[in-house]
Amino acid sequence: MANRTDPAAKSVHGTNPQNLVEKILREKIHQSSFWKEQCFALTAETLVDKAMELDHIGGTYGGNRKATPFMCLTLKMLQIQPEKEIVVEFIKNQDYKYVRVLGAFYLRLVGKATDVYQYLEPLYNDYRKIRQRSADGSFFLSHVDEFIDQLLTTDYCCDITLPRVPKR
């Protein structure tokens, strides 16, 4: 039951929300120790606490391509489908940059194009540094505005194919 979508969850882009993450990545997340130990029985309220503990973003890394905690929390959000107001509060959070980035990434995955542009474009003014984990396991510095630009202009981010949004 822990790996299933909430029965009350609505379909997103015509499919189960978890299917926005490719099957192989979903399986890697389900096998990760962070998922098994930290993400079990998380609710929308307790998810915020876990998101505040994030210290980097990324998809998978290393030789066996382990999933990052950022990806685990993204999948958990897709599973429990928090209310839009909660996601907007994630994005408006000034104190924790990784909570903001997690909310932005989730909104980019499930949001309508108007919501995506309305809530993510103001984040172009956030120039704080964030740590990003590359595929080889090393870290590099990026900025919130660069990550937002990647979300809005590319089709692929953090090992996930992003749903199409029309150009501005």
One Martini backbone bead per residue (centre of mass of N, CA, C, O) as a GRO file, in nm:
protein
  168
    1MET     BB    1   0.053   0.064  -0.015
    2ALA     BB    2   0.297   0.272  -0.006
    3ASN     BB    3   0.308   0.276  -0.351
    4ARG     BB    4   0.036   0.410  -0.369
    5THR     BB    5  -0.214   0.589  -0.466
    6ASP     BB    6  -0.439   0.786  -0.370
    7PRO     BB    7  -0.775   0.728  -0.405
    8ALA     BB    8  -0.846   1.054  -0.411
    9ALA     BB    9  -0.692   1.098  -0.655
   10LYS     BB   10  -0.630   1.266  -0.937
   11SER     BB   11  -0.587   1.296  -1.250
   12VAL     BB   12  -0.293   1.363  -1.458
   13HIS     BB   13  -0.292   1.408  -1.777
   14GLY     BB   14  -0.467   1.125  -1.791
   15THR     BB   15  -0.318   1.007  -1.525
   16ASN     BB   16  -0.136   0.877  -1.306
   17PRO     BB   17   0.076   1.065  -1.124
   18GLN     BB   18   0.316   0.852  -1.105
   19ASN     BB   19   0.352   0.831  -1.430
   20LEU     BB   20   0.545   1.085  -1.457
   21VAL     BB   21   0.727   0.866  -1.356
   22GLU     BB   22   0.929   0.652  -1.445
   23LYS     BB   23   0.947   0.324  -1.374
   24ILE     BB   24   1.249   0.296  -1.301
   25LEU     BB   25   1.252   0.536  -1.103
   26ARG     BB   26   1.033   0.433  -0.914
   27GLU     BB   27   1.188   0.177  -0.829
   28LYS     BB   28   1.435   0.324  -0.711
   29ILE     BB   29   1.275   0.473  -0.497
   30HIS     BB   30   1.143   0.220  -0.357
   31GLN     BB   31   1.449   0.108  -0.284
   32SER     BB   32   1.514   0.330  -0.109
   33SER     BB   33   1.587   0.425   0.212
   34PHE     BB   34   1.442   0.695   0.226
   35TRP     BB   35   1.163   0.590   0.149
   36LYS     BB   36   1.134   0.369   0.374
   37GLU     BB   37   1.204   0.567   0.629
   38GLN     BB   38   1.082   0.876   0.553
   39CYS     BB   39   0.807   0.835   0.354
   40PHE     BB   40   0.643   0.693   0.545
   41ALA     BB   41   0.338   0.828   0.617
   42LEU     BB   42   0.312   1.086   0.471
   43THR     BB   43   0.201   1.410   0.480
   44ALA     BB   44   0.151   1.730   0.399
   45GLU     BB   45   0.266   1.828   0.676
   46THR     BB   46   0.525   1.635   0.703
   47LEU     BB   47   0.660   1.709   0.432
   48VAL     BB   48   0.773   1.983   0.512
   49ASP     BB   49   0.988   1.881   0.709
   50LYS     BB   50   1.148   1.717   0.496
   51ALA     BB   51   1.199   1.957   0.301
   52MET     BB   52   1.373   2.125   0.511
   53GLU     BB   53   1.615   1.895   0.500
   54LEU     BB   54   1.713   1.970   0.245
   55ASP     BB   55   2.048   2.003   0.048
   56HIS     BB   56   1.943   1.896  -0.241
   57ILE     BB   57   1.930   1.831  -0.589
   58GLY     BB   58   1.786   1.573  -0.807
   59GLY     BB   59   1.789   1.260  -0.932
   60THR     BB   60   2.031   1.061  -1.018
   61TYR     BB   61   2.313   0.856  -0.888
   62GLY     BB   62   2.569   0.688  -0.979
   63GLY     BB   63   2.623   0.365  -1.079
   64ASN     BB   64   2.315   0.271  -0.964
   65ARG     BB   65   2.117   0.505  -0.952
   66LYS     BB   66   2.028   0.680  -0.717
   67ALA     BB   67   1.793   0.834  -0.534
   68THR     BB   68   1.698   1.126  -0.432
   69PRO     BB   69   1.522   1.292  -0.194
   70PHE     BB   70   1.384   1.479  -0.397
   71MET     BB   71   1.248   1.248  -0.560
   72CYS     BB   72   1.095   1.118  -0.328
   73LEU     BB   73   0.920   1.370  -0.260
   74THR     BB   74   0.791   1.397  -0.534
   75LEU     BB   75   0.648   1.122  -0.535
   76LYS     BB   76   0.486   1.174  -0.276
   77MET     BB   77   0.327   1.412  -0.391
   78LEU     BB   78   0.196   1.245  -0.617
   79GLN     BB   79   0.051   1.052  -0.423
   80ILE     BB   80  -0.105   1.272  -0.222
   81GLN     BB   81  -0.195   1.535  -0.337
   82PRO     BB   82  -0.179   1.829  -0.266
   83GLU     BB   83  -0.295   2.113  -0.231
   84LYS     BB   84  -0.259   2.402  -0.403
   85GLU     BB   85  -0.205   2.585  -0.154
   86ILE     BB   86   0.041   2.427  -0.052
   87VAL     BB   87   0.217   2.461  -0.304
   88VAL     BB   88   0.218   2.771  -0.299
   89GLU     BB   89   0.359   2.785  -0.021
   90PHE     BB   90   0.615   2.657  -0.111
   91ILE     BB   91   0.683   2.878  -0.328
   92LYS     BB   92   0.661   3.130  -0.112
   93ASN     BB   93   0.901   3.035   0.038
   94GLN     BB   94   1.177   3.217   0.180
   95ASP     BB   95   1.352   3.028   0.384
   96TYR     BB   96   1.325   2.760   0.189
   97LYS     BB   97   1.460   2.674  -0.110
   98TYR     BB   98   1.385   2.363  -0.135
   99VAL     BB   99   1.083   2.398  -0.101
  100ARG     BB  100   1.044   2.579  -0.345
  101VAL     BB  101   1.158   2.382  -0.560
  102LEU     BB  102   0.965   2.150  -0.504
  103GLY     BB  103   0.704   2.304  -0.570
  104ALA     BB  104   0.785   2.380  -0.861
  105PHE     BB  105   0.824   2.095  -0.971
  106TYR     BB  106   0.539   1.993  -0.910
  107LEU     BB  107   0.384   2.208  -1.070
  108ARG     BB  108   0.515   2.137  -1.344
  109LEU     BB  109   0.393   1.848  -1.354
  110VAL     BB  110   0.062   1.923  -1.273
  111GLY     BB  111   0.014   2.187  -1.402
  112LYS     BB  112  -0.105   2.440  -1.553
  113ALA     BB  113   0.014   2.674  -1.759
  114THR     BB  114  -0.090   2.922  -1.603
  115ASP     BB  115   0.026   2.838  -1.326
  116VAL     BB  116   0.316   2.804  -1.399
  117TYR     BB  117   0.367   3.099  -1.487
  118GLN     BB  118   0.250   3.251  -1.240
  119TYR     BB  119   0.449   3.102  -1.013
  120LEU     BB  120   0.743   3.081  -1.161
  121GLU     BB  121   0.836   3.358  -1.278
  122PRO     BB  122   0.901   3.507  -1.001
  123LEU     BB  123   1.163   3.313  -0.953
  124TYR     BB  124   1.371   3.479  -1.125
  125ASN     BB  125   1.436   3.661  -0.847
  126ASP     BB  126   1.595   3.403  -0.739
  127TYR     BB  127   1.958   3.395  -0.644
  128ARG     BB  128   2.001   3.147  -0.495
  129LYS     BB  129   2.185   2.893  -0.385
  130ILE     BB  130   2.225   2.555  -0.514
  131ARG     BB  131   2.242   2.214  -0.481
  132GLN     BB  132   2.358   1.980  -0.728
  133ARG     BB  133   2.319   1.655  -0.849
  134SER     BB  134   2.489   1.453  -1.036
  135ALA     BB  135   2.524   1.152  -1.200
  136ASP     BB  136   2.821   1.100  -1.059
  137GLY     BB  137   2.772   1.246  -0.749
  138SER     BB  138   2.830   1.524  -0.776
  139PHE     BB  139   2.859   1.864  -0.698
  140PHE     BB  140   2.678   2.173  -0.781
  141LEU     BB  141   2.629   2.502  -0.851
  142SER     BB  142   2.334   2.689  -0.838
  143HIS     BB  143   2.019   2.843  -0.916
  144VAL     BB  144   1.697   2.907  -0.892
  145ASP     BB  145   1.663   3.055  -1.169
  146GLU     BB  146   1.792   2.826  -1.336
  147PHE     BB  147   1.590   2.605  -1.262
  148ILE     BB  148   1.338   2.751  -1.365
  149ASP     BB  149   1.436   2.775  -1.656
  150GLN     BB  150   1.449   2.471  -1.699
  151LEU     BB  151   1.146   2.417  -1.649
  152LEU     BB  152   1.041   2.627  -1.884
  153THR     BB  153   1.249   2.526  -2.143
  154THR     BB  154   1.246   2.223  -2.091
  155ASP     BB  155   1.180   1.855  -2.117
  156TYR     BB  156   1.419   1.795  -1.897
  157CYS     BB  157   1.431   1.699  -1.538
  158CYS     BB  158   1.558   1.506  -1.309
  159ASP     BB  159   1.487   1.242  -1.487
  160ILE     BB  160   1.232   1.400  -1.615
  161THR     BB  161   0.962   1.422  -1.813
  162LEU     BB  162   0.805   1.696  -1.914
  163PRO     BB  163   0.534   1.846  -1.963
  164ARG     BB  164   0.375   2.021  -2.184
  165VAL     BB  165   0.418   2.368  -2.264
  166PRO     BB  166   0.347   2.651  -2.375
  167LYS     BB  167   0.461   2.911  -2.510
  168ARG     BB  168   0.483   3.257  -2.445
   0.00000   0.00000   0.00000
